[in-house]
XYZ file of C-alpha atoms in Angstrom:
772
model
C 23.910 -27.973 30.985
C 20.838 -26.485 32.707
C 21.104 -24.217 35.744
C 19.872 -26.871 38.174
C 22.530 -29.322 37.019
C 25.188 -26.612 37.275
C 24.160 -25.980 40.873
C 24.460 -29.621 41.877
C 27.733 -29.962 39.973
C 29.287 -27.050 41.911
C 28.074 -28.496 45.238
C 29.559 -31.872 44.370
C 32.833 -30.280 43.277
C 33.152 -28.358 46.553
C 32.314 -31.477 48.546
C 34.937 -33.464 46.642
C 37.474 -30.689 47.219
C 36.718 -30.734 50.945
C 36.970 -34.539 51.136
C 40.164 -34.715 49.113
C 42.219 -33.590 52.097
C 41.420 -36.731 54.093
C 42.721 -39.211 51.516
C 46.295 -38.062 52.231
C 46.066 -38.960 55.942
C 48.270 -41.760 57.335
C 46.605 -45.086 57.937
C 44.448 -45.043 61.076
C 44.617 -41.251 61.504
C 41.748 -38.734 61.476
C 41.782 -35.033 60.664
C 41.114 -32.843 63.708
C 38.454 -30.265 62.777
C 38.221 -28.429 66.108
C 36.807 -28.516 69.594
C 33.441 -27.462 70.938
C 32.710 -26.425 74.519
C 29.243 -26.624 76.044
C 28.633 -24.784 79.310
C 25.800 -26.285 81.339
C 24.468 -23.638 83.697
C 20.792 -22.995 84.220
C 21.392 -19.771 86.189
C 23.736 -18.006 83.766
C 22.203 -15.813 81.068
C 22.394 -17.155 77.545
C 24.719 -14.407 76.254
C 27.038 -14.859 79.257
C 27.089 -18.611 78.697
C 27.892 -18.119 75.004
C 30.679 -15.650 75.881
C 32.158 -18.158 78.340
C 32.012 -20.931 75.733
C 33.891 -18.724 73.259
C 36.554 -17.917 75.875
C 37.011 -21.577 76.754
C 37.153 -22.737 73.114
C 39.963 -20.263 72.516
C 42.032 -22.136 75.156
C 41.849 -25.492 73.382
C 45.012 -26.887 71.841
C 46.033 -27.685 69.187
C 44.240 -25.355 66.786
C 42.729 -27.074 63.721
C 43.798 -26.235 60.165
C 42.623 -22.803 59.072
C 39.477 -22.620 56.976
C 38.120 -20.280 54.297
C 34.432 -20.496 53.431
C 34.334 -23.848 55.211
C 37.249 -25.255 53.192
C 40.911 -25.758 54.085
C 42.931 -24.342 51.168
C 46.287 -24.238 53.006
C 46.006 -27.927 53.864
C 45.019 -28.665 50.264
C 48.148 -26.895 48.942
C 50.248 -28.890 51.423
C 48.768 -32.157 50.175
C 48.955 -31.530 46.424
C 52.574 -30.360 46.711
C 53.557 -33.795 47.959
C 56.874 -34.624 49.581
C 59.532 -32.511 47.798
C 62.756 -34.291 46.842
C 64.891 -31.299 47.877
C 64.566 -28.376 50.225
C 64.124 -25.766 47.521
C 62.130 -25.165 44.404
C 58.448 -24.537 43.738
C 57.077 -27.682 45.418
C 59.039 -27.021 48.603
C 57.826 -23.387 48.637
C 54.213 -24.442 48.001
C 54.282 -27.067 50.768
C 56.145 -25.080 53.461
C 55.187 -21.473 52.772
C 51.708 -21.613 51.259
C 50.492 -24.859 52.766
C 50.286 -26.190 56.308
C 50.480 -29.810 57.551
C 47.339 -31.592 58.769
C 46.408 -31.359 62.435
C 45.710 -34.952 63.467
C 43.263 -36.055 66.115
C 46.026 -38.155 67.689
C 47.730 -34.881 68.644
C 44.777 -33.861 70.838
C 45.047 -34.565 74.583
C 41.440 -34.515 75.792
C 42.287 -34.793 79.496
C 44.850 -31.964 79.306
C 42.335 -29.645 77.656
C 39.686 -30.595 80.223
C 42.102 -29.625 83.032
C 42.818 -26.294 81.309
C 39.091 -25.555 81.147
C 38.700 -26.506 84.823
C 41.543 -24.226 85.966
C 40.299 -21.321 83.891
C 36.772 -21.647 85.271
C 37.937 -21.768 88.886
C 40.226 -18.789 88.326
C 37.089 -16.910 87.280
C 35.387 -17.763 90.564
C 33.419 -20.833 89.461
C 34.702 -23.076 92.244
C 33.990 -26.852 92.225
C 33.445 -26.841 88.449
C 33.180 -30.236 86.728
C 34.521 -30.926 83.226
C 34.308 -33.902 80.902
C 35.636 -34.655 77.432
C 34.411 -36.785 74.533
C 34.788 -36.921 70.769
C 32.840 -37.655 67.629
C 34.074 -38.727 64.187
C 32.784 -39.098 60.652
C 34.463 -39.612 57.250
C 37.954 -39.588 58.785
C 37.241 -36.314 60.587
C 37.156 -36.011 64.364
C 35.869 -33.328 66.674
C 36.509 -32.908 70.406
C 33.534 -32.229 72.657
C 33.919 -30.749 76.128
C 31.264 -30.181 78.761
C 31.810 -27.666 81.550
C 29.395 -27.650 84.483
C 30.208 -24.648 86.705
C 28.767 -23.971 90.140
C 27.571 -20.525 91.153
C 30.258 -17.884 90.721
C 31.797 -16.559 93.937
C 31.819 -12.808 94.558
C 33.901 -10.593 96.846
C 32.262 -9.884 100.225
C 34.971 -7.534 101.483
C 38.629 -6.613 100.942
C 40.897 -6.202 103.965
C 44.228 -4.358 103.735
C 46.617 -5.208 106.570
C 47.809 -1.906 107.992
C 46.931 0.083 111.143
C 48.702 2.222 113.742
C 50.870 -0.704 114.883
C 51.785 -1.900 111.383
C 55.064 -1.284 109.593
C 55.536 1.739 107.355
C 55.165 -0.251 104.146
C 51.978 -1.982 105.410
C 50.501 1.436 106.173
C 51.523 2.680 102.721
C 49.801 -0.268 101.045
C 46.674 0.321 103.137
C 46.534 3.914 101.898
C 46.526 2.669 98.300
C 43.187 0.860 98.581
C 41.122 3.779 97.260
C 41.881 2.913 93.637
C 41.928 -0.825 94.186
C 40.746 -3.116 91.392
C 39.302 -5.437 94.045
C 35.776 -4.220 94.739
C 33.010 -5.512 96.979
C 30.322 -7.373 95.019
C 32.481 -8.095 91.978
C 33.190 -11.691 90.867
C 36.324 -13.381 92.165
C 38.916 -13.309 89.390
C 42.527 -14.442 89.717
C 43.604 -12.206 86.831
C 42.228 -9.126 88.612
C 44.148 -10.125 91.755
C 47.364 -10.311 89.718
C 46.619 -6.885 88.234
C 46.060 -5.479 91.726
C 49.468 -6.756 92.841
C 51.042 -5.069 89.819
C 49.196 -1.828 90.622
C 50.388 -1.800 94.235
C 53.945 -2.573 93.156
C 53.890 0.287 90.646
C 52.586 2.750 93.243
C 55.202 1.649 95.768
C 57.949 2.065 93.160
C 56.808 5.666 92.686
C 57.085 6.194 96.445
C 60.722 5.127 96.636
C 60.529 1.362 97.252
C 63.096 0.507 94.574
C 63.709 -3.129 95.582
C 60.071 -4.099 95.974
C 58.307 -6.456 93.523
C 54.782 -7.931 93.151
C 55.792 -11.332 94.530
C 56.109 -9.768 97.986
C 52.348 -9.090 98.071
C 50.103 -11.855 99.408
C 46.355 -11.939 98.732
C 44.731 -14.505 100.999
C 41.332 -15.886 99.979
C 38.808 -16.956 102.622
C 36.025 -18.929 100.940
C 34.499 -20.201 104.198
C 32.364 -17.112 104.799
C 29.416 -18.762 103.034
C 26.781 -17.716 100.507
C 29.241 -18.157 97.605
C 31.333 -15.229 98.775
C 35.001 -14.701 99.618
C 36.985 -12.308 101.768
C 40.325 -11.086 100.423
C 43.159 -10.080 102.756
C 45.937 -8.037 101.117
C 49.220 -7.989 103.037
C 52.994 -7.932 102.695
C 54.592 -11.375 102.992
C 56.489 -12.024 106.223
C 59.547 -13.236 104.284
C 59.876 -9.960 102.350
C 63.557 -8.799 102.451
C 64.261 -5.772 104.609
C 65.684 -3.711 101.759
C 62.388 -4.136 99.849
C 60.621 -2.386 102.754
C 62.836 0.718 102.648
C 62.442 3.986 100.766
C 65.492 4.972 98.695
C 66.661 8.397 97.550
C 68.945 9.495 94.717
C 72.585 10.334 95.480
C 75.143 10.856 92.690
C 74.068 10.921 89.015
C 76.699 9.809 86.493
C 76.331 10.360 82.727
C 78.538 8.768 80.059
C 77.322 10.345 76.760
C 79.974 8.641 74.591
C 79.585 5.089 75.869
C 80.645 2.421 73.378
C 79.405 -1.157 73.623
C 82.558 -2.482 71.955
C 84.997 -0.559 74.190
C 82.930 -0.319 77.354
C 85.850 -0.454 79.786
C 87.825 2.213 77.946
C 84.754 4.427 77.846
C 84.439 4.370 81.622
C 88.080 5.309 82.266
C 87.986 8.824 83.629
C 90.480 11.509 84.470
C 89.946 14.730 86.327
C 90.106 16.699 83.051
C 87.407 14.619 81.357
C 84.829 14.920 84.163
C 82.414 17.851 84.250
C 80.272 18.586 87.292
C 77.144 20.450 86.292
C 74.483 21.011 88.977
C 73.588 17.482 90.200
C 75.314 15.635 87.364
C 78.787 14.108 86.986
C 79.413 13.952 83.229
C 82.282 12.070 81.623
C 82.679 13.589 78.164
C 86.390 14.039 77.274
C 85.625 15.433 73.808
C 82.900 17.789 75.096
C 80.478 16.410 72.529
C 77.399 17.583 74.432
C 76.698 20.674 76.459
C 75.754 19.662 80.040
C 72.511 21.634 79.993
C 70.959 19.014 77.719
C 70.999 16.475 80.566
C 69.560 18.948 83.049
C 66.642 19.510 80.653
C 66.135 15.837 79.868
C 66.650 13.885 83.113
C 64.048 13.982 85.868
C 66.223 12.750 88.724
C 68.101 15.221 90.926
C 70.242 14.629 93.960
C 68.165 14.049 97.093
C 64.986 13.121 95.186
C 63.009 10.104 96.305
C 63.291 7.278 93.773
C 60.301 7.098 91.418
C 59.679 4.582 88.662
C 57.742 7.260 86.787
C 60.739 9.617 86.759
C 62.969 6.655 85.918
C 60.925 5.775 82.801
C 60.345 9.400 81.786
C 64.079 10.061 81.806
C 64.782 7.055 79.593
C 61.958 7.948 77.198
C 63.172 11.512 76.846
C 66.750 10.399 76.174
C 65.501 8.082 73.428
C 63.230 10.776 71.952
C 66.097 13.216 71.612
C 66.929 11.272 68.452
C 70.647 11.597 69.153
C 71.441 8.327 70.922
C 71.476 4.871 69.389
C 71.415 2.998 72.709
C 70.338 4.172 76.169
C 71.264 2.079 79.202
C 70.480 2.846 82.831
C 71.766 1.310 86.066
C 71.215 1.876 89.810
C 73.742 0.968 92.506
C 73.708 1.378 96.281
C 75.534 4.511 97.344
C 78.788 4.021 99.264
C 78.423 7.266 101.189
C 74.709 7.768 101.902
C 72.520 5.122 103.607
C 69.350 4.042 101.761
C 70.449 5.952 98.664
C 71.126 4.995 95.058
C 73.729 6.196 92.588
C 72.361 6.497 89.053
C 74.373 5.709 85.934
C 73.369 6.585 82.348
C 75.327 4.969 79.524
C 74.515 6.679 76.220
C 75.766 5.512 72.822
C 75.386 8.324 70.261
C 74.304 7.890 66.680
C 76.715 9.097 63.983
C 76.637 12.867 64.184
C 76.355 13.367 60.438
C 74.601 11.127 57.974
C 73.273 11.090 54.439
C 70.208 9.132 53.383
C 68.741 8.430 49.954
C 65.053 7.484 49.770
C 62.982 6.230 46.864
C 59.283 6.650 47.586
C 56.069 5.484 45.969
C 53.341 8.139 45.957
C 49.663 8.443 45.200
C 47.001 11.144 45.495
C 43.272 11.620 45.079
C 43.620 12.772 41.470
C 44.581 9.218 40.408
C 48.201 10.277 40.044
C 50.808 7.666 40.947
C 54.534 8.037 40.786
C 57.792 8.057 42.635
C 60.065 10.521 44.331
C 63.756 10.489 45.173
C 64.940 12.308 48.301
C 68.535 12.957 49.306
C 68.779 14.011 52.965
C 71.815 15.235 54.900
C 71.480 15.429 58.688
C 73.530 16.718 61.598
C 72.072 15.374 64.866
C 74.086 17.508 67.243
C 74.763 20.729 65.394
C 75.298 23.025 68.379
C 76.152 20.342 70.993
C 72.637 20.276 72.476
C 70.994 17.612 70.257
C 69.807 20.111 67.643
C 68.896 18.460 64.337
C 69.820 20.256 61.119
C 68.373 18.677 57.999
C 69.065 19.589 54.366
C 67.294 17.779 51.550
C 66.737 17.923 47.813
C 64.045 16.002 46.020
C 62.667 15.269 42.580
C 59.673 13.275 41.465
C 57.333 12.250 38.689
C 53.605 11.556 38.912
C 51.559 9.940 36.145
C 47.796 9.584 36.038
C 46.969 5.953 35.366
C 43.194 6.307 34.976
C 40.561 8.933 34.345
C 41.128 12.212 32.572
C 44.439 14.083 32.479
C 46.322 11.224 30.827
C 49.564 12.533 29.394
C 49.587 15.573 31.691
C 52.402 14.313 33.892
C 53.563 16.236 36.943
C 57.270 16.876 37.539
C 58.512 18.188 40.875
C 61.911 19.316 42.088
C 62.924 21.290 45.130
C 64.804 21.541 48.367
C 64.244 22.066 52.076
C 66.278 23.170 55.075
C 65.173 22.852 58.675
C 66.524 23.013 62.196
C 64.852 21.351 65.169
C 65.669 22.161 68.796
C 64.702 19.555 71.473
C 63.052 22.170 73.692
C 60.698 25.139 73.634
C 62.406 28.289 72.402
C 60.222 31.069 73.689
C 60.527 34.359 75.599
C 57.997 32.845 78.013
C 59.094 29.857 80.093
C 56.988 26.820 79.221
C 57.251 23.936 81.659
C 57.085 20.395 80.305
C 57.012 17.190 82.302
C 55.871 14.631 79.769
C 57.794 11.626 78.553
C 58.203 13.258 75.153
C 60.702 15.964 74.385
C 59.033 19.115 73.012
C 60.442 20.445 69.760
C 60.874 23.857 68.187
C 61.332 23.859 64.429
C 62.212 26.420 61.772
C 61.839 25.458 58.101
C 62.241 26.920 54.618
C 61.186 25.092 51.464
C 61.200 25.692 47.726
C 59.468 23.599 45.087
C 59.229 23.907 41.310
C 56.233 22.038 39.872
C 55.705 21.499 36.165
C 52.420 20.118 34.860
C 53.337 18.980 31.372
C 51.521 20.878 28.569
C 49.781 23.147 31.107
C 51.768 25.355 33.481
C 54.584 25.483 35.997
C 54.616 27.028 39.475
C 57.198 28.286 41.939
C 56.242 27.606 45.542
C 57.984 28.979 48.632
C 57.215 28.012 52.224
C 58.654 29.082 55.558
C 57.425 28.438 59.090
C 58.432 28.534 62.731
C 56.592 26.669 65.447
C 56.340 24.024 68.133
C 55.525 20.328 68.216
C 54.823 18.486 71.457
C 53.131 15.409 72.886
C 51.458 15.134 76.284
C 51.313 11.339 76.037
C 51.496 8.637 73.407
C 47.918 9.318 72.301
C 47.986 13.068 71.645
C 50.150 15.390 69.583
C 49.894 19.135 69.076
C 51.520 21.496 66.602
C 51.477 25.279 66.703
C 53.083 27.174 63.859
C 53.467 30.704 65.167
C 53.995 31.844 61.628
C 53.400 29.893 58.431
C 54.189 31.667 55.158
C 53.245 30.354 51.701
C 53.934 32.121 48.421
C 52.954 30.637 45.046
C 53.789 32.269 41.732
C 53.395 30.994 38.142
C 56.615 30.426 36.204
C 55.026 29.676 32.832
C 51.607 29.003 31.320
C 51.059 27.188 28.004
C 48.735 28.289 25.216
C 46.703 25.104 25.738
C 45.981 26.045 29.340
C 45.121 29.631 28.402
C 42.723 28.242 25.808
C 41.058 26.086 28.473
C 40.784 29.138 30.725
C 39.018 31.087 27.983
C 36.634 28.223 27.234
C 35.684 27.814 30.915
C 34.940 31.492 31.639
C 31.469 32.299 32.949
C 29.259 35.222 31.941
C 31.343 37.568 34.057
C 34.574 36.324 32.514
C 35.688 34.355 35.573
C 37.330 30.920 35.168
C 38.028 28.478 38.011
C 41.161 27.363 36.138
C 42.600 30.848 36.416
C 42.709 30.591 40.198
C 45.286 27.807 39.946
C 47.925 30.068 38.424
C 47.209 33.226 40.433
C 49.885 34.607 42.728
C 49.041 33.636 46.296
C 50.528 34.991 49.525
C 49.379 33.428 52.787
C 50.801 34.053 56.236
C 49.522 33.535 59.755
C 49.409 30.986 62.575
C 48.095 27.432 62.295
C 47.274 24.909 65.009
C 46.474 21.194 64.926
C 45.557 18.621 67.564
C 45.774 14.884 66.950
C 44.504 12.032 69.103
C 44.832 8.349 68.269
C 44.786 5.028 70.082
C 44.952 2.920 66.924
C 48.261 1.460 68.107
C 46.247 -0.631 70.597
C 45.610 -3.494 68.199
C 43.690 -5.658 70.672
C 41.028 -3.072 71.472
C 37.666 -3.574 69.798
C 37.115 0.158 69.277
C 39.958 2.492 68.302
C 39.800 6.115 67.211
C 41.694 8.773 65.321
C 40.914 12.483 65.412
C 42.683 15.467 63.935
C 41.405 19.002 64.239
C 43.175 21.938 62.585
C 42.688 25.692 62.593
C 44.222 28.159 60.152
C 44.059 31.928 60.643
C 45.673 33.966 57.866
C 46.378 37.681 57.503
C 44.460 38.822 60.595
C 46.965 41.247 62.123
C 48.132 42.573 58.749
C 44.523 43.128 57.715
C 43.686 45.002 60.911
C 46.749 47.233 60.633
C 46.219 48.020 56.950
C 42.425 48.284 56.972
C 42.203 45.587 54.290
C 39.067 45.301 52.154
C 38.225 43.030 49.246
C 37.188 46.094 47.233
C 40.626 47.638 47.817
C 42.966 44.779 48.784
C 46.065 45.606 50.800
C 49.362 44.347 49.434
C 52.732 43.173 50.725
C 55.603 43.602 48.240
C 53.015 44.328 45.570
C 51.036 41.124 46.198
C 47.568 41.025 47.762
C 47.706 38.768 50.824
C 44.933 36.347 51.782
C 42.727 36.823 54.803
C 40.594 33.946 56.053
C 39.756 31.581 58.912
C 39.559 27.865 58.267
C 39.048 24.765 60.377
C 38.801 21.079 59.560
C 37.917 18.003 61.614
C 38.848 14.446 60.628
C 37.324 11.710 62.820
C 37.903 7.985 62.246
C 36.571 4.924 64.040
C 37.893 1.374 63.682
C 35.731 -1.525 64.857
C 37.617 -4.800 65.243
C 35.269 -7.558 64.092
C 37.728 -10.427 64.255
C 41.386 -11.269 64.136
C 41.629 -10.399 60.431
C 38.678 -8.103 59.807
C 37.508 -4.633 60.775
C 35.022 -1.912 59.920
C 36.700 1.462 59.311
C 34.668 4.678 59.195
C 35.561 8.324 58.679
C 33.838 11.715 58.841
C 35.501 14.898 57.584
C 33.902 18.292 58.169
C 35.576 21.522 57.181
C 34.678 25.175 56.760
C 36.616 28.186 55.521
C 35.515 31.817 55.848
C 37.238 34.486 53.701
C 37.007 38.057 54.958
C 38.713 41.437 54.792
C 41.263 41.277 51.998
C 39.744 38.154 50.399
C 36.441 37.325 48.759
C 37.310 33.607 48.591
C 39.843 31.198 50.021
C 43.159 30.956 48.163
C 43.257 27.970 45.840
C 45.783 25.956 47.892
C 43.579 26.294 50.997
C 40.218 25.434 49.400
C 38.317 22.172 49.891
C 38.157 19.515 47.174
C 36.394 16.175 47.036
C 36.451 12.991 44.960
C 39.314 10.697 44.003
C 41.271 7.707 45.290
C 41.368 8.801 48.942
C 37.962 10.472 48.978
C 34.742 9.512 47.162
C 36.134 6.852 44.897
C 33.143 6.561 42.546
C 33.837 10.063 41.184
C 36.898 11.547 39.550
C 39.176 13.751 41.623
C 37.808 17.241 42.291
C 34.805 16.597 40.021
C 32.012 16.832 42.607
C 30.143 20.039 43.392
C 30.057 22.559 44.664
C 26.520 21.562 45.683
C 24.422 20.460 42.703
C 26.506 22.442 40.212
C 28.265 20.582 37.400
C 30.825 22.176 35.142
C 30.263 22.009 31.404
C 33.832 20.712 30.980
C 33.547 17.877 33.458
C 33.158 15.150 30.828
C 35.779 16.373 28.402
C 38.873 14.331 27.654
C 41.229 17.105 28.663
C 41.580 17.895 32.327
C 39.356 18.467 35.305
C 38.272 21.977 36.298
C 39.358 21.507 39.956
C 36.008 22.418 41.494
C 36.473 23.739 45.022
C 34.399 25.024 47.904
C 34.305 26.809 51.241
C 32.626 23.938 53.123
C 33.158 20.201 53.005
C 31.391 17.137 54.381
C 32.623 13.634 53.672
C 31.685 10.242 55.132
C 33.249 6.858 54.396
C 32.700 3.329 55.660
C 34.845 0.387 54.613
C 34.744 -3.291 55.582
C 38.237 -4.796 55.480
C 39.105 -8.475 55.723
C 42.125 -10.644 55.075
C 41.423 -13.138 52.293
C 44.676 -15.099 52.254
C 48.392 -14.498 52.646
C 49.066 -10.799 51.842
C 45.791 -10.306 49.940
C 43.074 -8.312 51.682
C 39.631 -7.391 50.408
C 37.351 -4.415 51.021
C 33.773 -3.294 50.474
C 33.089 0.425 50.866
C 30.537 3.223 50.687
C 31.535 6.897 50.320
C 29.407 10.042 50.497
C 30.013 13.780 50.550
C 30.120 17.128 48.780
C 31.502 20.663 48.944
C 29.608 23.972 48.941
C 30.131 27.718 48.684
C 29.297 30.153 51.482
C 27.889 32.763 49.147
C 25.584 32.506 46.180
C 27.322 32.416 42.794
C 25.090 33.224 39.832
C 27.504 31.430 37.506
C 27.357 28.242 39.585
C 23.675 27.569 40.286
C 23.056 25.199 43.188
C 26.529 25.707 44.680
C 25.460 27.590 47.842
C 25.195 25.747 51.158
C 21.600 25.389 52.399
C 19.419 23.338 54.698
C 19.027 20.821 51.845
C 22.680 19.824 51.977
C 21.940 16.193 52.916
C 19.964 15.704 49.702
C 22.951 17.038 47.742
C 25.469 14.428 48.846
C 27.216 12.339 46.224
C 27.182 8.633 47.115
C 29.294 5.845 45.691
C 30.191 2.268 46.492
C 32.628 -0.360 45.360
C 35.016 -3.166 46.184
C 38.745 -3.503 46.203
C 41.838 -5.567 46.856
C 44.861 -4.596 48.941
C 48.252 -6.242 48.614
C 49.689 -5.684 52.097
C 53.444 -6.199 52.039
C 53.940 -4.445 55.419
C 56.430 -1.954 53.962
C 54.009 -1.177 51.117
C 50.264 -1.494 50.591
C 49.117 -1.545 46.956
C 45.424 -0.718 46.668
C 43.121 -1.498 43.746
C 39.539 -0.228 44.009
C 36.652 -0.397 41.569
C 33.805 2.003 42.370
C 30.538 3.225 40.859
C 28.031 5.966 41.802
C 24.785 5.365 43.659
C 23.723 9.001 43.787
C 24.634 11.907 41.497
C 23.910 15.278 43.125
C 23.957 17.218 39.851
C 20.888 15.387 38.483
C 17.412 16.926 38.949
C 15.899 16.472 42.393
C 14.029 13.158 42.543
C 16.303 11.569 39.927
C 19.600 11.632 41.834
C 19.574 8.019 43.043
C 20.860 5.908 40.129
C 20.842 2.474 41.753
C 18.258 1.217 39.250
C 20.532 2.229 36.367
C 23.376 -0.074 37.452
C 24.108 -2.484 34.600
C 27.513 -4.173 34.676
C 26.670 -5.903 31.391
C 26.336 -2.594 29.537
C 29.508 -1.287 27.903
C 28.198 2.276 27.884
C 27.251 2.148 31.584
C 30.675 0.791 32.505
C 32.416 3.489 30.489
C 30.425 6.295 32.100
C 30.255 5.014 35.678
C 32.973 2.519 36.605
C 36.004 4.204 38.152
C 39.224 2.281 38.704
C 41.525 3.579 41.446
C 45.135 2.474 41.789
C 46.797 3.824 44.912
C 49.441 3.208 47.540
C 48.310 2.846 51.155
C 44.883 2.718 52.741
C 42.512 5.647 52.069
C 42.147 6.275 55.816
């Protein structure tokens, strides 16, 4: 079979596959393949007309069967499954879960869709629009055709807010809100914007005490008789608005029921004089004294005599939820019996079980191609000292196995424990005010971990820190660890690892492998700031940024006069002294409903000084691996153009590290079908040293750093099960920085048919979760 015949055979096969769906249709029916809208407007710009056509086509109903590469695989599965004889089994699953029934042209109401298009156009200011509908059919397929002929779009000439010296108080209040109005002179008339303006006014009035007001009491009159395709808008309060909606309300009594039970609600509310505590402005019914009253004073924003505010209302509820102590939070307002135009506030709080134990089994992955699992056993007390303090004790154990690349057989075993206490407030000698919707937290933590790398070495690791975590809003989060102490000490080292150390020593007798098992003592403050709006799924552009700063040993170094020639010690161990910062910026571009372009830039720099000549191993920068540059093995790139003599051995990687790091990644992600997603990606980056190292030529950072970037590309599949994402990537290098200058691009060497090329260049990555 020659190539030309093969080509025509494939075309015919695809055509037959596409046509096969229509033979299953009922007699006299046609398959609906979609609707098309044409906007006829000679004044509108082409891109605006195309945008309007896309908006209108999205309104058409019903939607046709989904397509993939011009075909309809889900409909095909539905048809070949046939009518199952029973509501279970493979055929029933294939027809109902994988497949979808045909969308017939008889289900399409052309006149209804034409009316929808007309209403939408007029709501956008295209008054006196004309619409028409038609259809076309071929080979038992039908398509709906709609024509929309809009007139010139009306714009806003002026906006009038009813409210002057003779107006009511609420009219005057509304008039004072016009400064931030969404209705602006010269903008197109848009019904949706008018609705948004009513919501804005209602929200502002709620914050000024108008508890019983709602958007339906706002009337926006439209005067389209002013000519020249313009309208005047008059914003006013409806005459039939109830009197209580026009009044400002204040807060009277505040009642708190912190042990409210949904199943025994009436019993919960029964009070006696002994069970009621009056604390400042709060009346608390807590017979068992489960909570100290001060927790409500710190959490709730309302106080007696305050003007009602929706903002304070929502902030109080959010803070109660974020305490992490209550399972359900319910709030109610009632008219006060004793104070006119005042509200009594009731909080019904259902607590979570005070103590709990949780067992977790986790899947893990890292950039060194290690995959494994971990078991955690956690014990929690959510109200340890009766002020919503969280005490957490946990023990854990895990196993990690490298499934590809070097290091096979060198499994990693981990076991350890952690204890922490979290207070839902700032604990500080200096008063720190907080008025956000999120409860600030103070946390103290101690941690111990024993790590055994089979056949190599084992390490004891201790960690302790004390610091603060707080959020200003849902987009930002900050963490300040006032003190963060890390101590790492080797427990045992095998003869095999010592042999590798000896074989990797340079001319001065220094081995990078030796740094891994050195004793390390690090203490000092750390700070991180995180911003993200990636939770806004409908936005076209979303971002993630995390910046961190680590300052170790500064005060101790100043007090002791530390020097790298004569390092100062604490308990006989030389402590590290350095400054380090790292920036991680990510951008997500939404291309369609099921596709996006994700990009990331990481830039980091560490500067050792005083007591240290280099960063401690656990704080150094590494690059390469499943979550980094996927075309290169973990920690195998750099620094700079340097390449270790052991990099291609079958034993284990030399863990090359650096003082500076630059990494860039771009990945196109798209849903293929069901839970299967695909990706195409390009990664680039490298690490460098601050200072020249004679034993690592080419490792120093210079102005030529861009020509020293490693570049790789590849493709992958993701199995997205919501609770777990299994990632399979295949990558290969495009640029190798360790090759001589002028020979680093290796695109011309790519040969998927060569066994030797595949062995030396193809890198398979199996991981859990997305790389970024």
